[in-house]
Amino acid sequence: MTDRHVISPYPVRMPPELREQLEESARKGSRSLHAEIIARLERSIESDLIGLTRDAIDTLGLQSVLTLTLLEGLDTSKFTDSQLMIVEGLRQVSERIATRMRLNKNGDKLVGFNDE
């Protein structure tokens, strides 16, 4: 028995414009309308649980990847001990965020974070 036979259907009424937007987004993401609605609901709930807006989650992911990229080429040979500690702290936090990032199936959009 598949998951769809276990989960009770729940019909949803929505304005035609909203359905069209969801269908377009589903097409772009190469998924069904059902999968698009479920993904959006899951993202919404996850954002509520971690207390961040969708934009904040995207920004956090982008910042962590950008920080790691910038730190890769950084010449720290003339840094003081306190500067080196700051750089190492930034690296550790950014790596922790980057390794927990969960991307969509195409790997081009941040959709949340995996639990530690």
CSV table of C-alpha atoms in Angstrom, one decimal:
chain,number,residue,atom,x,y,z
A,1,MET,CA,0.0,0.0,0.0
A,2,THR,CA,1.4,3.4,-1.0
A,3,ASP,CA,1.3,6.6,1.1
A,4,ARG,CA,-1.5,8.0,-1.1
A,5,HIS,CA,-3.7,5.2,0.1
A,6,VAL,CA,-3.0,5.8,3.7
A,7,ILE,CA,-3.4,9.6,3.6
A,8,SER,CA,-7.1,10.8,3.5
A,9,PRO,CA,-7.9,13.1,0.7
A,10,TYR,CA,-8.7,16.7,1.6
A,11,PRO,CA,-10.4,18.7,-1.1
A,12,VAL,CA,-9.4,22.4,-1.1
A,13,ARG,CA,-11.3,25.2,-2.7
A,14,MET,CA,-9.2,28.1,-3.9
A,15,PRO,CA,-9.5,31.1,-6.2
A,16,PRO,CA,-8.7,30.2,-9.8
A,17,GLU,CA,-5.8,32.8,-9.9
A,18,LEU,CA,-4.1,31.1,-6.9
A,19,ARG,CA,-4.5,27.7,-8.6
A,20,GLU,CA,-3.0,29.0,-11.8
A,21,GLN,CA,0.0,30.4,-9.8
A,22,LEU,CA,0.5,27.1,-8.0
A,23,GLU,CA,0.2,25.1,-11.3
A,24,GLU,CA,2.8,27.4,-12.9
A,25,SER,CA,5.1,27.0,-10.0
A,26,ALA,CA,4.6,23.2,-10.1
A,27,ARG,CA,5.4,23.1,-13.8
A,28,LYS,CA,8.6,25.1,-13.2
A,29,GLY,CA,9.6,22.7,-10.4
A,30,SER,CA,8.7,19.6,-12.5
A,31,ARG,CA,6.2,18.4,-9.9
A,32,SER,CA,2.5,17.8,-9.6
A,33,LEU,CA,0.1,20.4,-8.2
A,34,HIS,CA,-0.4,18.2,-5.1
A,35,ALA,CA,3.4,18.0,-4.5
A,36,GLU,CA,3.7,21.8,-4.9
A,37,ILE,CA,0.9,22.4,-2.4
A,38,ILE,CA,2.5,20.0,0.1
A,39,ALA,CA,6.0,21.5,-0.3
A,40,ARG,CA,4.7,25.0,0.2
A,41,LEU,CA,2.7,24.0,3.3
A,42,GLU,CA,5.8,22.1,4.7
A,43,ARG,CA,8.0,25.2,4.1
A,44,SER,CA,5.4,27.5,5.8
A,45,ILE,CA,5.2,25.3,8.8
A,46,GLU,CA,9.0,24.9,9.0
A,47,SER,CA,9.4,28.6,8.8
A,48,ASP,CA,6.9,29.1,11.6
A,49,LEU,CA,8.7,26.5,13.8
A,50,ILE,CA,12.1,28.0,13.4
A,51,GLY,CA,10.7,31.6,13.6
A,52,LEU,CA,12.2,32.8,10.3
A,53,THR,CA,10.5,34.1,7.2
A,54,ARG,CA,11.2,32.4,3.9
A,55,ASP,CA,13.4,35.4,2.8
A,56,ALA,CA,15.4,35.1,6.1
A,57,ILE,CA,16.0,31.4,5.5
A,58,ASP,CA,17.2,32.1,1.9
A,59,THR,CA,19.4,34.9,3.1
A,60,LEU,CA,20.9,32.8,5.8
A,61,GLY,CA,21.8,30.0,3.4
A,62,LEU,CA,23.2,32.4,0.9
A,63,GLN,CA,25.3,34.2,3.5
A,64,SER,CA,26.8,31.0,4.8
A,65,VAL,CA,27.8,29.8,1.3
A,66,LEU,CA,29.2,33.2,0.5
A,67,THR,CA,31.1,33.4,3.7
A,68,LEU,CA,32.7,30.0,3.1
A,69,THR,CA,33.6,31.0,-0.4
A,70,LEU,CA,35.2,34.3,0.8
A,71,LEU,CA,37.1,32.5,3.6
A,72,GLU,CA,38.6,30.0,1.2
A,73,GLY,CA,40.7,32.6,-0.5
A,74,LEU,CA,41.4,34.7,2.5
A,75,ASP,CA,45.1,35.3,3.3
A,76,THR,CA,45.2,35.2,7.1
A,77,SER,CA,49.0,35.2,7.4
A,78,LYS,CA,49.1,38.7,8.9
A,79,PHE,CA,46.0,38.3,11.1
A,80,THR,CA,46.2,38.7,14.9
A,81,ASP,CA,45.2,35.9,17.2
A,82,SER,CA,41.8,37.5,17.9
A,83,GLN,CA,41.2,38.0,14.1
A,84,LEU,CA,42.0,34.4,13.5
A,85,MET,CA,39.5,33.4,16.2
A,86,ILE,CA,36.8,35.4,14.5
A,87,VAL,CA,37.6,33.9,11.1
A,88,GLU,CA,37.5,30.4,12.6
A,89,GLY,CA,34.2,31.1,14.4
A,90,LEU,CA,32.7,32.4,11.1
A,91,ARG,CA,33.9,29.3,9.3
A,92,GLN,CA,32.5,26.9,11.9
A,93,VAL,CA,29.0,28.6,12.0
A,94,SER,CA,28.9,28.9,8.2
A,95,GLU,CA,29.9,25.2,7.7
A,96,ARG,CA,27.2,24.1,10.3
A,97,ILE,CA,24.6,26.1,8.4
A,98,ALA,CA,25.7,25.0,5.0
A,99,THR,CA,25.8,21.3,5.9
A,100,ARG,CA,22.3,21.5,7.3
A,101,MET,CA,20.8,23.3,4.3
A,102,ARG,CA,18.1,21.4,2.5
A,103,LEU,CA,17.8,22.2,-1.2
A,104,ASN,CA,14.9,21.4,-3.5
A,105,LYS,CA,15.3,18.4,-5.8
A,106,ASN,CA,17.0,20.6,-8.5
A,107,GLY,CA,19.5,21.8,-5.9
A,108,ASP,CA,18.9,25.4,-6.8
A,109,LYS,CA,16.6,26.7,-4.0
A,110,LEU,CA,16.9,26.5,-0.2
A,111,VAL,CA,13.8,24.9,1.2
A,112,GLY,CA,14.8,24.6,4.9
A,113,PHE,CA,17.3,22.9,7.2
A,114,ASN,CA,17.8,19.3,8.2
A,115,ASP,CA,17.7,18.6,12.0
A,116,GLU,CA,21.0,18.0,13.6
